[in-house]
Coordinates of C-alpha atoms and ligand atoms in Angstrom, one line a residue:
M1 CA -132.7 -75.2 103.9
I2 CA -128.9 -74.7 104.3
S3 CA -127.0 -74.6 101.0
S4 CA -123.2 -74.7 100.9
P5 CA -120.6 -75.9 98.3
F6 CA -119.1 -77.9 101.1
L7 CA -122.2 -80.0 101.9
P8 CA -122.2 -83.4 100.1
T9 CA -125.4 -84.8 98.7
K10 CA -126.4 -88.5 99.0
A11 CA -125.6 -91.1 96.4
T12 CA -126.7 -94.7 96.7
I13 CA -124.3 -97.5 95.7
R14 CA -126.1 -99.6 93.1
S15 CA -123.3 -101.9 92.3
M16 CA -119.6 -102.6 93.0
I17 CA -117.9 -104.3 90.1
P18 CA -114.4 -105.7 90.5
L19 CA -112.2 -104.6 87.6
A20 CA -108.7 -105.7 88.8
P21 CA -107.1 -106.4 92.2
D22 CA -108.0 -103.5 94.5
N23 CA -109.9 -101.6 91.8
Y24 CA -113.7 -101.4 91.7
L25 CA -116.2 -99.7 89.4
F26 CA -118.8 -98.1 91.7
Q27 CA -122.2 -97.4 90.0
L28 CA -124.0 -94.7 92.0
Q29 CA -127.5 -93.5 91.9
L30 CA -127.4 -89.7 92.3
S31 CA -129.9 -87.7 94.3
D32 CA -128.6 -84.3 93.2
A33 CA -129.5 -83.2 89.6
S34 CA -126.4 -80.9 89.4
M35 CA -124.1 -84.0 89.6
R36 CA -125.6 -85.2 86.3
N37 CA -123.8 -82.4 84.4
C38 CA -120.2 -83.6 85.1
R39 CA -117.9 -83.1 82.2
P40 CA -115.0 -85.4 81.2
G41 CA -111.9 -84.5 83.2
Q42 CA -113.8 -83.0 86.2
F43 CA -113.7 -84.6 89.6
I44 CA -115.9 -84.9 92.6
E45 CA -115.2 -85.1 96.3
L46 CA -116.4 -88.4 97.7
W47 CA -117.3 -88.5 101.4
V48 CA -117.6 -91.7 103.5
P49 CA -119.5 -90.6 106.6
G50 CA -117.4 -90.7 109.8
V51 CA -114.2 -91.2 107.8
G52 CA -113.5 -88.3 105.4
E53 CA -113.3 -87.2 101.8
C54 CA -111.1 -87.7 98.8
P55 CA -111.1 -86.4 95.2
I56 CA -112.2 -88.9 92.5
S57 CA -112.4 -88.4 88.7
V58 CA -115.6 -88.6 86.9
C59 CA -115.3 -91.9 84.9
S60 CA -118.5 -91.9 82.9
G61 CA -121.3 -89.7 81.6
S62 CA -124.5 -89.6 83.6
V63 CA -127.2 -91.9 82.3
D64 CA -130.6 -92.2 84.0
G65 CA -129.2 -90.4 87.1
M66 CA -126.3 -92.8 87.5
M67 CA -122.6 -92.0 87.7
E68 CA -119.6 -94.4 87.6
L69 CA -116.4 -94.0 89.5
C70 CA -113.4 -96.2 89.2
I71 CA -111.7 -96.4 92.5
R72 CA -108.5 -98.0 93.8
Q73 CA -108.2 -99.0 97.5
V74 CA -105.2 -97.2 98.8
G75 CA -105.9 -95.5 102.2
R76 CA -108.4 -94.4 104.8
V77 CA -111.3 -93.2 102.7
T78 CA -111.1 -95.7 99.9
T79 CA -110.7 -98.6 102.4
A80 CA -113.9 -97.5 104.2
L81 CA -115.6 -97.2 100.9
F82 CA -114.7 -100.8 99.9
Q83 CA -116.3 -102.0 103.1
K84 CA -119.7 -100.6 102.0
Q85 CA -122.3 -102.8 100.4
E86 CA -124.8 -102.3 97.5
G87 CA -127.7 -100.2 98.8
D88 CA -125.5 -98.2 101.2
W89 CA -125.2 -94.4 100.7
I90 CA -122.1 -92.1 100.5
G91 CA -121.8 -88.4 100.0
L92 CA -120.6 -86.5 96.9
R93 CA -120.0 -82.9 96.2
G94 CA -119.0 -81.2 93.0
P95 CA -118.4 -81.5 90.1
Y96 CA -115.2 -79.4 90.4
G97 CA -112.4 -78.2 88.2
E98 CA -111.9 -77.6 84.5
G99 CA -112.3 -80.7 82.4
F100 CA -111.0 -81.5 78.9
P101 CA -111.7 -78.8 76.3
L102 CA -114.6 -80.4 74.4
D103 CA -115.3 -77.4 72.2
E104 CA -111.7 -77.1 71.3
Y105 CA -111.5 -80.8 70.4
K106 CA -114.5 -80.6 68.1
G107 CA -113.7 -81.5 64.5
K108 CA -110.1 -82.5 65.4
D109 CA -108.2 -85.8 65.4
L110 CA -107.6 -86.9 69.0
V111 CA -105.2 -89.2 70.7
L112 CA -106.1 -90.2 74.3
I113 CA -103.3 -91.5 76.4
A114 CA -103.8 -93.2 79.8
G115 CA -101.4 -94.8 82.2
G116 CA -102.7 -97.0 85.0
L117 CA -105.6 -95.5 86.9
G118 CA -105.4 -92.5 84.7
V119 CA -107.7 -94.4 82.4
A120 CA -110.6 -93.3 84.7
P121 CA -111.0 -89.7 83.5
I122 CA -109.9 -90.7 80.0
R123 CA -112.8 -93.2 79.8
S124 CA -115.3 -90.4 80.4
L125 CA -113.7 -88.6 77.5
W126 CA -113.9 -91.5 75.1
Q127 CA -117.5 -92.2 76.1
Y128 CA -118.4 -88.5 75.4
I129 CA -116.6 -88.6 72.0
L130 CA -118.3 -91.9 71.0
D131 CA -121.7 -90.5 72.0
N132 CA -121.0 -87.6 69.7
R133 CA -118.9 -89.4 67.2
D134 CA -119.7 -87.2 64.2
D135 CA -118.3 -84.1 66.0
F136 CA -114.8 -85.5 66.1
G137 CA -112.1 -86.7 63.7
K138 CA -109.9 -89.7 64.1
L139 CA -109.7 -91.3 67.5
I140 CA -106.7 -93.2 68.9
I141 CA -106.7 -94.6 72.5
I142 CA -103.4 -95.6 74.0
Y143 CA -103.4 -97.3 77.4
G144 CA -100.5 -98.7 79.4
M145 CA -100.0 -100.3 82.7
R146 CA -97.2 -102.0 84.6
H147 CA -98.8 -105.5 84.9
S148 CA -101.4 -107.1 82.7
I149 CA -103.6 -108.1 85.7
D150 CA -104.1 -104.4 86.3
L151 CA -105.8 -103.8 83.0
L152 CA -109.1 -101.9 83.8
F153 CA -112.3 -102.0 81.6
R154 CA -111.2 -105.2 79.9
A155 CA -114.7 -106.0 78.5
E156 CA -115.2 -102.4 77.3
F157 CA -111.8 -102.5 75.5
K158 CA -112.7 -105.7 73.8
I159 CA -115.7 -103.9 72.3
L160 CA -113.7 -100.8 71.5
M161 CA -111.1 -102.8 69.7
R162 CA -113.7 -104.2 67.3
R163 CA -114.8 -100.8 66.1
R164 CA -113.5 -99.6 62.8
D165 CA -113.7 -95.9 63.7
I166 CA -111.1 -96.1 66.6
E167 CA -107.6 -97.4 67.0
V168 CA -106.7 -98.9 70.4
Y169 CA -103.2 -99.7 71.6
I170 CA -102.8 -101.4 74.9
A171 CA -99.4 -102.3 76.4
A172 CA -98.2 -103.8 79.7
E173 CA -94.6 -104.0 80.9
E174 CA -95.3 -107.5 82.2
I175 CA -97.8 -109.9 80.8
E176 CA -98.8 -112.9 82.8
G177 CA -101.5 -115.6 82.3
P178 CA -104.6 -115.6 80.1
A179 CA -106.6 -112.4 80.3
L180 CA -110.4 -112.8 80.5
P181 CA -112.1 -111.6 78.4
P182 CA -109.0 -111.6 76.1
V183 CA -107.8 -108.3 74.7
S184 CA -104.9 -107.8 72.4
L185 CA -102.1 -106.6 74.6
Q186 CA -98.6 -105.8 73.6
L187 CA -95.4 -105.9 75.7
G188 CA -94.1 -102.5 76.3
R189 CA -94.9 -99.0 77.5
V190 CA -97.2 -96.2 76.4
T191 CA -94.3 -94.6 74.7
D192 CA -93.7 -97.7 72.5
M193 CA -97.4 -97.6 71.5
L194 CA -97.1 -93.9 70.7
R195 CA -94.3 -94.7 68.2
L196 CA -96.5 -97.3 66.5
A197 CA -99.7 -95.1 66.3
P198 CA -100.3 -93.0 63.1
I199 CA -100.3 -89.7 64.8
D200 CA -99.4 -86.5 63.0
D201 CA -99.3 -82.8 63.8
N202 CA -103.0 -82.4 63.2
F203 CA -103.8 -84.3 66.4
Q204 CA -104.8 -83.0 69.8
A205 CA -103.6 -85.1 72.8
A206 CA -105.3 -85.7 76.2
I207 CA -103.1 -87.4 78.8
C208 CA -103.6 -88.8 82.3
G209 CA -101.3 -91.1 84.2
P210 CA -98.6 -91.4 86.8
P211 CA -96.2 -88.5 87.1
V212 CA -93.2 -90.3 85.6
M213 CA -95.1 -90.8 82.4
Y214 CA -95.7 -87.2 81.4
K215 CA -92.3 -86.0 80.2
Y216 CA -91.6 -89.1 78.1
V217 CA -95.1 -89.0 76.5
I218 CA -94.6 -85.3 75.8
K219 CA -91.3 -85.9 74.1
E220 CA -92.8 -88.6 71.8
L221 CA -95.7 -86.2 70.9
E222 CA -93.2 -83.5 70.1
E223 CA -91.4 -85.8 67.8
K224 CA -94.7 -86.5 66.0
G225 CA -95.0 -82.7 65.5
L226 CA -97.5 -81.8 68.2
T227 CA -97.0 -78.3 69.7
H228 CA -97.6 -77.6 73.4
Q229 CA -100.9 -75.9 72.3
S230 CA -102.2 -79.3 71.3
I231 CA -101.3 -81.2 74.4
W232 CA -103.6 -81.4 77.4
L233 CA -102.7 -83.0 80.8
S234 CA -104.8 -84.0 83.7
L235 CA -102.6 -83.4 86.8
E236 CA -103.6 -85.2 90.0
R237 CA -102.5 -82.9 92.8
H238 CA -103.1 -83.5 96.4
M239 CA -106.4 -81.9 97.0
K240 CA -108.7 -81.4 99.9
C241 CA -111.6 -78.8 99.6
G242 CA -111.7 -78.9 95.8
V243 CA -112.9 -75.3 95.7
G244 CA -109.8 -73.1 96.1
K245 CA -110.1 -72.5 99.8
C246 CA -107.6 -74.8 101.7
G247 CA -104.5 -74.3 99.6
H248 CA -103.5 -78.0 99.5
C249 CA -103.3 -78.0 95.7
F250 CA -101.5 -74.7 95.2
V251 CA -98.5 -75.1 92.9
G252 CA -96.6 -72.8 90.6
G253 CA -99.1 -70.0 91.3
Q254 CA -102.2 -72.0 90.5
F255 CA -104.9 -73.7 92.5
T256 CA -105.0 -77.1 90.6
C257 CA -108.5 -77.8 91.8
R258 CA -109.9 -74.6 90.2
K259 CA -107.6 -74.1 87.1
G260 CA -107.2 -77.8 86.6
P261 CA -106.9 -80.7 86.9
V262 CA -106.8 -80.5 83.1
F263 CA -104.2 -78.0 81.8
R264 CA -103.0 -77.1 78.3
L265 CA -99.3 -77.8 78.2
S266 CA -98.5 -74.3 76.8
D267 CA -100.1 -72.8 79.9
L268 CA -97.7 -74.9 82.1
E269 CA -94.5 -73.9 80.5
F270 CA -93.6 -71.4 83.3
L271 CA -94.5 -74.2 85.8
P272 CA -92.1 -77.0 85.1
E273 CA -92.4 -78.2 88.7
V274 CA -96.1 -79.0 88.0
I275 CA -95.1 -81.7 85.5
E276 CA -92.1 -82.9 87.4
C277 CA -93.8 -83.2 90.8
S278 CA -97.5 -83.9 89.9
Ligands
FAD301 C1 -108.2 -84.8 90.7 C2 -108.0 -86.2 91.3 C3 -108.7 -87.2 90.7 C4 -108.5 -88.5 91.3 N1 -109.2 -89.5 90.7 C5 -109.1 -90.8 91.3 C6 -109.9 -91.9 90.7 O1 -110.7 -91.7 89.8 N2 -109.8 -93.1 91.3 C7 -109.0 -93.3 92.4 O2 -108.9 -94.4 92.9 N3 -108.2 -92.3 92.9 C8 -108.3 -91.0 92.4 N4 -107.5 -90.0 92.9 C9 -106.6 -90.3 94.0 C10 -107.3 -90.3 95.3 O3 -107.9 -89.1 95.6 C11 -106.2 -90.6 96.4 O4 -105.7 -91.9 96.2 C12 -106.8 -90.4 97.8 O5 -105.7 -90.1 98.7 C13 -107.4 -91.7 98.4 O6 -107.9 -91.4 99.7 P1 -107.6 -92.4 100.9 O7 -108.1 -91.7 102.1 O8 -108.2 -93.7 100.6 O9 -106.1 -92.5 100.9 P2 -105.1 -91.8 101.9 O10 -105.3 -92.4 103.3 O11 -105.1 -90.4 101.7 O12 -103.7 -92.5 101.3 C14 -103.2 -92.0 100.1 C15 -101.8 -92.6 99.9 O13 -101.0 -92.3 100.9 C16 -100.5 -93.5 101.5 N5 -100.6 -93.4 102.9 C17 -101.7 -93.2 103.7 N6 -101.4 -93.2 105.0 C18 -100.0 -93.3 105.0 C19 -99.1 -93.3 106.1 N7 -99.4 -93.2 107.3 N8 -97.8 -93.5 105.8 C20 -97.4 -93.6 104.5 N9 -98.2 -93.6 103.4 C21 -99.5 -93.5 103.7 C22 -101.4 -94.6 101.0 O14 -100.7 -95.9 100.9 C23 -101.8 -94.1 99.7 O15 -100.9 -94.5 98.7 C24 -107.7 -88.7 92.4 C25 -107.0 -87.6 92.9 C26 -107.2 -86.4 92.4 C27 -106.4 -85.2 92.9
FES302 S1 -108.0 -78.4 97.0 FE1 -108.3 -76.8 98.5 S2 -107.5 -75.1 97.4 FE2 -107.4 -76.7 95.9

């Protein structure tokens, strides 16, 4: 049998759950056992037969051979995916890249910061932490979006907000209409929530969001006393092969698909363009 890192393996779509306009949670039944070992922050290449591939973050742990992906319909591949039905199959290859540093996080206080669709990889991280709660210290989740209708994982946040061992702050720049199920939303940005949250220099930070968010979030974290050693960023670079061959993701001397997408900020200091342009 031919074996190649570029060959996708089949995954069957079990359910497609709408989360917000143009955003679905895809629950996939995996046929390849190696896919079950995805770590938070890693990504896979999703293939729609006859159309093409795109990189997508791992959004959950693997339970009973299933994987969840949170996908926004933006272009060719994702539009073709949204036309699929439950029971259809697609291809996956991976997992690829370096995820969040779970061993380094052990025993530490953590703040997870997500902007918009950046909540997808951050969700796999909080799920891992909650599955292994005793291994970690305090947990704060901060999530921001432009418009309240784009709030993803509403039902899950409602449950998280009831827990006593986590603090959750959610903010939208515009809030409109009643949210169902209702979650406690504040008017503002991620940086406003950061100012409210009880974070000190003992925390480690994990960040994923739109490019514009990074430098403001980093500034707030610096003001809370975090060093660049304690800040980890997931950078969504334009990627193609996912395995360091095509060069699409090469920036500042690094293949983002191999060395990232998660980077420690102190390792990026000689690569300011990575933060500015990611
Ligand atoms: C590590 C990583 C993780 C990711 N994780 C996720 C995830 O979890 N969920 C998710 O939804 N996405 C994720 N993405 C982003 C996703 O891979 C991209 O959005 C991808 O391009 C979608 O593929 P597509 O073929 O549907 O879109 P494309 O056709 O490649 O289009 C992408 C963008 O380009 C624009 N575009 C396309 N064609 C044109 C044109 N002719 N002129 C002008 N603009 C155009 C589209 O409007 C769109 O904004 C991730 C990316 C990376 C690198
Ligand atoms: S995506 Fe091809 S080299 Fe990184």
